[in-house]
Amino acid sequence: MTVRRNRRPLLASAVLVVGAGLALTACGPENTDAAGGSTASAAATVAATPSAAATAGGAPAAGAPSHPAPPKPSGASASGGTKSDGGSAAAARPCDIQNLSIQVTVRSGAPSQRVIEVHNTGAGACTLSSSPAVDLGNSTSADQSGNIRPVLASGTSRFPVPAGQKAYAVIDLDPSGATTGTAPGIDELNVLVDQDGTNMPLANTRNFPLDSGVRVLNPKLGLYRSTVADAGSSMAAAPK
């Protein structure tokens, strides 16, 4: 940007300037004003720009850059390194439904329990909500508003799933083992693998048929875990 300055008449003050110049020459070096003005201006500029070391609260080191250091990534540890796989994956993007393979199976040795398996088939790590969104209903019913939702284990942290790895959640359809008082007509398990909903709308819900005659009463659902055993333990810790 060009700064415009008003021109002042110089002829009237020429004699005064010459006289003042002679007086200054007698008193000190010629460049006293220039040095003082430039140094003061530079010092003000430097003082207005905090260095990286000053921002951190310490004295700037010799040759240190004047720009503040960039913030650490969320996966960085206090020592400046990066956390192990869990930490780096925790900072990854939410999982894309296009990169997930989902299936539901009966848990071996526990006929009332189902294992929800989510396989990350993508090239990078991603995260899921702490547990899937699950409800149980009748596949032929036009009104699904009355579907049964399980009691959830406590947890809010998103679950990291490295590329090529799997996450498991376990649901117990009838934890008490009751044979009477169970909900009639339940033949379907509906699963939305990321219940936070920010990147996975309800249209991504998957529907899995249940065996005929299945009993459903006060179901419980655990958190995502990296093994079926750990997922089962999480489910068992859910309140009754």
PDB file of C-alpha atoms in Angstrom:
ATOM      1  CA  MET A   1       0.000   0.000   0.000  1.00  0.00           C
ATOM      2  CA  THR A   2       1.328   3.483  -0.893  1.00  0.00           C
ATOM      3  CA  VAL A   3       1.209   6.049   1.889  1.00  0.00           C
ATOM      4  CA  ARG A   4       0.713   9.624   0.741  1.00  0.00           C
ATOM      5  CA  ARG A   5       2.286  12.519   2.738  1.00  0.00           C
ATOM      6  CA  ASN A   6       1.489  16.237   2.346  1.00  0.00           C
ATOM      7  CA  ARG A   7       4.339  18.245   0.894  1.00  0.00           C
ATOM      8  CA  ARG A   8       5.264  21.295   2.983  1.00  0.00           C
ATOM      9  CA  PRO A   9       7.057  24.398   1.675  1.00  0.00           C
ATOM     10  CA  LEU A  10      10.730  23.850   2.107  1.00  0.00           C
ATOM     11  CA  LEU A  11      12.247  27.146   1.039  1.00  0.00           C
ATOM     12  CA  ALA A  12      11.164  29.072   4.120  1.00  0.00           C
ATOM     13  CA  SER A  13      12.778  26.548   6.451  1.00  0.00           C
ATOM     14  CA  ALA A  14      15.945  25.829   4.479  1.00  0.00           C
ATOM     15  CA  VAL A  15      18.113  28.176   6.539  1.00  0.00           C
ATOM     16  CA  LEU A  16      16.830  26.745   9.817  1.00  0.00           C
ATOM     17  CA  VAL A  17      17.498  23.195   8.632  1.00  0.00           C
ATOM     18  CA  VAL A  18      21.056  24.040   7.583  1.00  0.00           C
ATOM     19  CA  GLY A  19      21.657  25.731  10.923  1.00  0.00           C
ATOM     20  CA  ALA A  20      20.214  22.811  12.821  1.00  0.00           C
ATOM     21  CA  GLY A  21      22.333  20.423  10.761  1.00  0.00           C
ATOM     22  CA  LEU A  22      25.512  22.271  11.689  1.00  0.00           C
ATOM     23  CA  ALA A  23      24.530  22.202  15.351  1.00  0.00           C
ATOM     24  CA  LEU A  24      23.882  18.454  15.247  1.00  0.00           C
ATOM     25  CA  THR A  25      27.149  17.804  13.458  1.00  0.00           C
ATOM     26  CA  ALA A  26      28.960  19.532  16.246  1.00  0.00           C
ATOM     27  CA  CYS A  27      27.095  17.565  18.941  1.00  0.00           C
ATOM     28  CA  GLY A  28      27.284  14.013  17.675  1.00  0.00           C
ATOM     29  CA  PRO A  29      27.288  11.511  14.768  1.00  0.00           C
ATOM     30  CA  GLU A  30      25.301  12.328  11.632  1.00  0.00           C
ATOM     31  CA  ASN A  31      22.998   9.286  11.840  1.00  0.00           C
ATOM     32  CA  THR A  32      21.811   9.800  15.424  1.00  0.00           C
ATOM     33  CA  ASP A  33      18.163  10.476  14.420  1.00  0.00           C
ATOM     34  CA  ALA A  34      18.082   7.745  11.769  1.00  0.00           C
ATOM     35  CA  ALA A  35      19.484   5.121  14.092  1.00  0.00           C
ATOM     36  CA  GLY A  36      17.237   6.148  16.957  1.00  0.00           C
ATOM     37  CA  GLY A  37      14.100   6.161  14.799  1.00  0.00           C
ATOM     38  CA  SER A  38      14.837   2.858  13.013  1.00  0.00           C
ATOM     39  CA  THR A  39      15.877   1.033  16.188  1.00  0.00           C
ATOM     40  CA  ALA A  40      12.828   2.199  18.115  1.00  0.00           C
ATOM     41  CA  SER A  41      10.531   1.166  15.268  1.00  0.00           C
ATOM     42  CA  ALA A  42      12.174  -2.267  14.943  1.00  0.00           C
ATOM     43  CA  ALA A  43      12.058  -2.786  18.702  1.00  0.00           C
ATOM     44  CA  ALA A  44       8.351  -1.981  18.763  1.00  0.00           C
ATOM     45  CA  THR A  45       7.748  -4.428  15.928  1.00  0.00           C
ATOM     46  CA  VAL A  46       9.643  -7.235  17.661  1.00  0.00           C
ATOM     47  CA  ALA A  47       7.919  -6.565  20.971  1.00  0.00           C
ATOM     48  CA  ALA A  48       4.509  -6.873  19.285  1.00  0.00           C
ATOM     49  CA  THR A  49       5.342 -10.332  17.897  1.00  0.00           C
ATOM     50  CA  PRO A  50       5.679 -12.958  20.683  1.00  0.00           C
ATOM     51  CA  SER A  51       8.282 -15.627  20.041  1.00  0.00           C
ATOM     52  CA  ALA A  52       7.570 -19.311  20.426  1.00  0.00           C
ATOM     53  CA  ALA A  53       9.630 -19.452  23.616  1.00  0.00           C
ATOM     54  CA  ALA A  54       7.933 -16.378  25.099  1.00  0.00           C
ATOM     55  CA  THR A  55       4.543 -17.876  24.321  1.00  0.00           C
ATOM     56  CA  ALA A  56       5.566 -20.980  26.232  1.00  0.00           C
ATOM     57  CA  GLY A  57       6.504 -18.829  29.234  1.00  0.00           C
ATOM     58  CA  GLY A  58      10.291 -19.076  28.926  1.00  0.00           C
ATOM     59  CA  ALA A  59      13.083 -16.937  27.525  1.00  0.00           C
ATOM     60  CA  PRO A  60      13.573 -17.268  23.750  1.00  0.00           C
ATOM     61  CA  ALA A  61      16.563 -19.330  22.726  1.00  0.00           C
ATOM     62  CA  ALA A  62      19.146 -17.956  20.330  1.00  0.00           C
ATOM     63  CA  GLY A  63      17.915 -18.223  16.764  1.00  0.00           C
ATOM     64  CA  ALA A  64      14.411 -19.335  17.880  1.00  0.00           C
ATOM     65  CA  PRO A  65      11.635 -18.582  15.346  1.00  0.00           C
ATOM     66  CA  SER A  66       9.308 -15.706  16.158  1.00  0.00           C
ATOM     67  CA  HIS A  67       6.158 -17.709  15.306  1.00  0.00           C
ATOM     68  CA  PRO A  68       4.232 -19.568  18.056  1.00  0.00           C
ATOM     69  CA  ALA A  69       4.643 -23.342  18.052  1.00  0.00           C
ATOM     70  CA  PRO A  70       1.646 -25.203  16.518  1.00  0.00           C
ATOM     71  CA  PRO A  71      -0.654 -26.984  19.003  1.00  0.00           C
ATOM     72  CA  LYS A  72      -0.028 -30.658  19.663  1.00  0.00           C
ATOM     73  CA  PRO A  73      -2.361 -33.108  17.939  1.00  0.00           C
ATOM     74  CA  SER A  74      -4.955 -34.696  20.191  1.00  0.00           C
ATOM     75  CA  GLY A  75      -3.098 -38.001  20.054  1.00  0.00           C
ATOM     76  CA  ALA A  76       0.164 -36.520  21.297  1.00  0.00           C
ATOM     77  CA  SER A  77       1.468 -37.462  24.702  1.00  0.00           C
ATOM     78  CA  ALA A  78       2.837 -35.037  27.284  1.00  0.00           C
ATOM     79  CA  SER A  79       6.373 -35.964  26.293  1.00  0.00           C
ATOM     80  CA  GLY A  80       5.722 -34.863  22.711  1.00  0.00           C
ATOM     81  CA  GLY A  81       5.399 -38.350  21.244  1.00  0.00           C
ATOM     82  CA  THR A  82       2.306 -40.069  19.936  1.00  0.00           C
ATOM     83  CA  LYS A  83       0.310 -42.511  21.970  1.00  0.00           C
ATOM     84  CA  SER A  84       0.297 -46.150  21.003  1.00  0.00           C
ATOM     85  CA  ASP A  85      -2.238 -47.568  18.567  1.00  0.00           C
ATOM     86  CA  GLY A  86      -5.225 -46.859  20.796  1.00  0.00           C
ATOM     87  CA  GLY A  87      -4.355 -43.164  21.111  1.00  0.00           C
ATOM     88  CA  SER A  88      -3.697 -42.549  17.430  1.00  0.00           C
ATOM     89  CA  ALA A  89      -6.812 -44.468  16.398  1.00  0.00           C
ATOM     90  CA  ALA A  90      -8.878 -42.549  18.940  1.00  0.00           C
ATOM     91  CA  ALA A  91      -8.107 -39.367  17.030  1.00  0.00           C
ATOM     92  CA  ALA A  92      -9.158 -40.932  13.692  1.00  0.00           C
ATOM     93  CA  ARG A  93     -12.284 -40.036  11.752  1.00  0.00           C
ATOM     94  CA  PRO A  94     -15.634 -41.739  12.429  1.00  0.00           C
ATOM     95  CA  CYS A  95     -16.129 -44.979  10.542  1.00  0.00           C
ATOM     96  CA  ASP A  96     -17.785 -44.858   7.130  1.00  0.00           C
ATOM     97  CA  ILE A  97     -20.549 -47.428   6.682  1.00  0.00           C
ATOM     98  CA  GLN A  98     -19.108 -48.199   3.232  1.00  0.00           C
ATOM     99  CA  ASN A  99     -15.958 -49.525   4.917  1.00  0.00           C
ATOM    100  CA  LEU A 100     -17.708 -51.742   7.465  1.00  0.00           C
ATOM    101  CA  SER A 101     -18.814 -55.347   7.349  1.00  0.00           C
ATOM    102  CA  ILE A 102     -21.482 -56.166   9.967  1.00  0.00           C
ATOM    103  CA  GLN A 103     -22.852 -59.487  11.125  1.00  0.00           C
ATOM    104  CA  VAL A 104     -24.774 -60.908  14.080  1.00  0.00           C
ATOM    105  CA  THR A 105     -24.262 -64.445  15.378  1.00  0.00           C
ATOM    106  CA  VAL A 106     -25.337 -66.522  18.357  1.00  0.00           C
ATOM    107  CA  ARG A 107     -22.623 -66.517  21.012  1.00  0.00           C
ATOM    108  CA  SER A 108     -21.159 -69.971  21.527  1.00  0.00           C
ATOM    109  CA  GLY A 109     -22.420 -71.553  24.743  1.00  0.00           C
ATOM    110  CA  ALA A 110     -24.915 -68.734  25.405  1.00  0.00           C
ATOM    111  CA  PRO A 111     -28.080 -69.178  23.292  1.00  0.00           C
ATOM    112  CA  SER A 112     -29.751 -66.010  24.634  1.00  0.00           C
ATOM    113  CA  GLN A 113     -26.797 -63.816  23.623  1.00  0.00           C
ATOM    114  CA  ARG A 114     -25.940 -62.367  20.231  1.00  0.00           C
ATOM    115  CA  VAL A 115     -22.542 -61.080  19.086  1.00  0.00           C
ATOM    116  CA  ILE A 116     -22.546 -57.946  16.931  1.00  0.00           C
ATOM    117  CA  GLU A 117     -19.328 -57.986  14.905  1.00  0.00           C
ATOM    118  CA  VAL A 118     -18.134 -54.888  13.028  1.00  0.00           C
ATOM    119  CA  HIS A 119     -15.152 -55.339  10.704  1.00  0.00           C
ATOM    120  CA  ASN A 120     -13.232 -52.268   9.504  1.00  0.00           C
ATOM    121  CA  THR A 121     -12.431 -53.114   5.882  1.00  0.00           C
ATOM    122  CA  GLY A 122     -11.098 -49.631   5.111  1.00  0.00           C
ATOM    123  CA  ALA A 123      -7.478 -48.598   4.644  1.00  0.00           C
ATOM    124  CA  GLY A 124      -7.273 -46.491   7.804  1.00  0.00           C
ATOM    125  CA  ALA A 125      -8.300 -46.520  11.437  1.00  0.00           C
ATOM    126  CA  CYS A 126     -11.704 -45.139  12.390  1.00  0.00           C
ATOM    127  CA  THR A 127     -13.893 -44.838  15.456  1.00  0.00           C
ATOM    128  CA  LEU A 128     -17.315 -46.069  16.520  1.00  0.00           C
ATOM    129  CA  SER A 129     -19.588 -44.813  19.272  1.00  0.00           C
ATOM    130  CA  SER A 130     -19.133 -46.528  22.656  1.00  0.00           C
ATOM    131  CA  SER A 131     -21.806 -49.083  21.726  1.00  0.00           C
ATOM    132  CA  PRO A 132     -24.160 -49.657  18.794  1.00  0.00           C
ATOM    133  CA  ALA A 133     -27.772 -48.483  18.738  1.00  0.00           C
ATOM    134  CA  VAL A 134     -29.925 -51.606  18.972  1.00  0.00           C
ATOM    135  CA  ASP A 135     -33.629 -52.373  19.190  1.00  0.00           C
ATOM    136  CA  LEU A 136     -35.749 -55.493  18.831  1.00  0.00           C
ATOM    137  CA  GLY A 137     -39.081 -55.709  17.050  1.00  0.00           C
ATOM    138  CA  ASN A 138     -41.378 -57.459  14.620  1.00  0.00           C
ATOM    139  CA  SER A 139     -40.221 -57.295  11.018  1.00  0.00           C
ATOM    140  CA  THR A 140     -43.792 -57.315   9.671  1.00  0.00           C
ATOM    141  CA  SER A 141     -45.038 -54.465  11.833  1.00  0.00           C
ATOM    142  CA  ALA A 142     -45.571 -51.085  10.183  1.00  0.00           C
ATOM    143  CA  ASP A 143     -45.155 -49.347  13.540  1.00  0.00           C
ATOM    144  CA  GLN A 144     -41.689 -49.770  14.987  1.00  0.00           C
ATOM    145  CA  SER A 145     -42.070 -47.090  17.676  1.00  0.00           C
ATOM    146  CA  GLY A 146     -42.730 -49.709  20.332  1.00  0.00           C
ATOM    147  CA  ASN A 147     -39.568 -51.717  19.666  1.00  0.00           C
ATOM    148  CA  ILE A 148     -37.671 -52.919  22.717  1.00  0.00           C
ATOM    149  CA  ARG A 149     -34.353 -51.237  23.515  1.00  0.00           C
ATOM    150  CA  PRO A 150     -31.777 -52.898  25.740  1.00  0.00           C
ATOM    151  CA  VAL A 151     -30.297 -51.449  28.904  1.00  0.00           C
ATOM    152  CA  LEU A 152     -26.820 -50.109  28.065  1.00  0.00           C
ATOM    153  CA  ALA A 153     -23.547 -50.532  29.890  1.00  0.00           C
ATOM    154  CA  SER A 154     -22.040 -47.258  31.108  1.00  0.00           C
ATOM    155  CA  GLY A 155     -19.582 -45.603  28.727  1.00  0.00           C
ATOM    156  CA  THR A 156     -19.268 -42.621  26.429  1.00  0.00           C
ATOM    157  CA  SER A 157     -15.796 -42.791  24.817  1.00  0.00           C
ATOM    158  CA  ARG A 158     -15.646 -43.564  21.121  1.00  0.00           C
ATOM    159  CA  PHE A 159     -14.089 -46.928  20.316  1.00  0.00           C
ATOM    160  CA  PRO A 160     -11.086 -47.056  17.943  1.00  0.00           C
ATOM    161  CA  VAL A 161     -10.985 -49.740  15.261  1.00  0.00           C
ATOM    162  CA  PRO A 162      -7.658 -50.082  13.402  1.00  0.00           C
ATOM    163  CA  ALA A 163      -7.720 -50.919   9.703  1.00  0.00           C
ATOM    164  CA  GLY A 164      -8.526 -54.580   9.139  1.00  0.00           C
ATOM    165  CA  GLN A 165      -9.555 -55.143  12.769  1.00  0.00           C
ATOM    166  CA  LYS A 166     -12.936 -55.898  14.379  1.00  0.00           C
ATOM    167  CA  ALA A 167     -15.058 -54.516  17.177  1.00  0.00           C
ATOM    168  CA  TYR A 168     -17.532 -56.656  19.107  1.00  0.00           C
ATOM    169  CA  ALA A 169     -20.616 -55.889  21.194  1.00  0.00           C
ATOM    170  CA  VAL A 170     -22.701 -58.513  22.997  1.00  0.00           C
ATOM    171  CA  ILE A 171     -26.430 -58.317  23.728  1.00  0.00           C
ATOM    172  CA  ASP A 172     -28.294 -60.699  26.029  1.00  0.00           C
ATOM    173  CA  LEU A 173     -31.921 -60.966  24.924  1.00  0.00           C
ATOM    174  CA  ASP A 174     -33.105 -62.636  28.133  1.00  0.00           C
ATOM    175  CA  PRO A 175     -30.529 -62.210  30.933  1.00  0.00           C
ATOM    176  CA  SER A 176     -32.792 -63.757  33.572  1.00  0.00           C
ATOM    177  CA  GLY A 177     -33.460 -66.875  31.501  1.00  0.00           C
ATOM    178  CA  ALA A 178     -37.208 -66.434  32.009  1.00  0.00           C
ATOM    179  CA  THR A 179     -39.562 -68.622  29.990  1.00  0.00           C
ATOM    180  CA  THR A 180     -42.713 -66.664  30.803  1.00  0.00           C
ATOM    181  CA  GLY A 181     -43.516 -62.980  30.527  1.00  0.00           C
ATOM    182  CA  THR A 182     -41.295 -62.539  27.510  1.00  0.00           C
ATOM    183  CA  ALA A 183     -42.210 -60.130  24.701  1.00  0.00           C
ATOM    184  CA  PRO A 184     -44.278 -61.775  21.944  1.00  0.00           C
ATOM    185  CA  GLY A 185     -43.665 -61.484  18.221  1.00  0.00           C
ATOM    186  CA  ILE A 186     -40.000 -60.400  18.357  1.00  0.00           C
ATOM    187  CA  ASP A 187     -38.205 -61.738  15.291  1.00  0.00           C
ATOM    188  CA  GLU A 188     -35.686 -59.047  14.333  1.00  0.00           C
ATOM    189  CA  LEU A 189     -32.595 -57.326  15.746  1.00  0.00           C
ATOM    190  CA  ASN A 190     -31.949 -53.858  14.303  1.00  0.00           C
ATOM    191  CA  VAL A 191     -28.421 -52.433  14.519  1.00  0.00           C
ATOM    192  CA  LEU A 192     -27.031 -48.969  13.805  1.00  0.00           C
ATOM    193  CA  VAL A 193     -23.328 -49.466  14.419  1.00  0.00           C
ATOM    194  CA  ASP A 194     -22.619 -45.825  15.346  1.00  0.00           C
ATOM    195  CA  GLN A 195     -25.341 -44.386  17.543  1.00  0.00           C
ATOM    196  CA  ASP A 196     -23.886 -40.863  17.701  1.00  0.00           C
ATOM    197  CA  GLY A 197     -25.576 -40.248  14.375  1.00  0.00           C
ATOM    198  CA  THR A 198     -23.307 -37.434  13.193  1.00  0.00           C
ATOM    199  CA  ASN A 199     -22.090 -39.379  10.163  1.00  0.00           C
ATOM    200  CA  MET A 200     -24.426 -42.375  10.139  1.00  0.00           C
ATOM    201  CA  PRO A 201     -28.150 -41.639   9.737  1.00  0.00           C
ATOM    202  CA  LEU A 202     -30.907 -44.096  10.611  1.00  0.00           C
ATOM    203  CA  ALA A 203     -31.025 -45.204   6.986  1.00  0.00           C
ATOM    204  CA  ASN A 204     -27.793 -47.119   7.702  1.00  0.00           C
ATOM    205  CA  THR A 205     -29.577 -49.399  10.212  1.00  0.00           C
ATOM    206  CA  ARG A 206     -29.077 -53.087   9.459  1.00  0.00           C
ATOM    207  CA  ASN A 207     -31.793 -55.666  10.193  1.00  0.00           C
ATOM    208  CA  PHE A 208     -30.946 -59.197  11.333  1.00  0.00           C
ATOM    209  CA  PRO A 209     -33.569 -61.954  11.719  1.00  0.00           C
ATOM    210  CA  LEU A 210     -33.853 -63.825  15.006  1.00  0.00           C
ATOM    211  CA  ASP A 211     -34.690 -67.496  15.380  1.00  0.00           C
ATOM    212  CA  SER A 212     -38.367 -68.303  15.755  1.00  0.00           C
ATOM    213  CA  GLY A 213     -39.421 -68.718  19.352  1.00  0.00           C
ATOM    214  CA  VAL A 214     -36.633 -66.476  20.671  1.00  0.00           C
ATOM    215  CA  ARG A 215     -37.322 -65.075  24.139  1.00  0.00           C
ATOM    216  CA  VAL A 216     -36.822 -61.393  24.859  1.00  0.00           C
ATOM    217  CA  LEU A 217     -37.146 -59.904  28.339  1.00  0.00           C
ATOM    218  CA  ASN A 218     -35.196 -56.957  29.793  1.00  0.00           C
ATOM    219  CA  PRO A 219     -32.284 -57.270  27.315  1.00  0.00           C
ATOM    220  CA  LYS A 220     -28.830 -55.825  28.136  1.00  0.00           C
ATOM    221  CA  LEU A 221     -26.149 -54.515  25.772  1.00  0.00           C
ATOM    222  CA  GLY A 222     -22.435 -54.039  26.457  1.00  0.00           C
ATOM    223  CA  LEU A 223     -19.828 -51.697  25.016  1.00  0.00           C
ATOM    224  CA  TYR A 224     -17.672 -52.280  21.971  1.00  0.00           C
ATOM    225  CA  ARG A 225     -14.569 -54.296  22.754  1.00  0.00           C
ATOM    226  CA  SER A 226     -11.772 -55.890  20.721  1.00  0.00           C
ATOM    227  CA  THR A 227     -12.653 -59.455  21.834  1.00  0.00           C
ATOM    228  CA  VAL A 228     -15.933 -61.286  22.313  1.00  0.00           C
ATOM    229  CA  ALA A 229     -14.949 -62.213  25.869  1.00  0.00           C
ATOM    230  CA  ASP A 230     -14.366 -58.584  26.854  1.00  0.00           C
ATOM    231  CA  ALA A 231     -17.563 -57.528  25.124  1.00  0.00           C
ATOM    232  CA  GLY A 232     -19.456 -60.184  27.109  1.00  0.00           C
ATOM    233  CA  SER A 233     -17.945 -58.924  30.368  1.00  0.00           C
ATOM    234  CA  SER A 234     -19.035 -55.393  29.517  1.00  0.00           C
ATOM    235  CA  MET A 235     -22.576 -56.594  28.860  1.00  0.00           C
ATOM    236  CA  ALA A 236     -22.677 -58.466  32.180  1.00  0.00           C
ATOM    237  CA  ALA A 237     -21.762 -55.219  33.975  1.00  0.00           C
ATOM    238  CA  ALA A 238     -24.784 -53.372  32.531  1.00  0.00           C
ATOM    239  CA  PRO A 239     -27.445 -52.565  35.136  1.00  0.00           C
ATOM    240  CA  LYS A 240     -30.459 -54.857  35.440  1.00  0.00           C
TER     241      LYS A 240
END
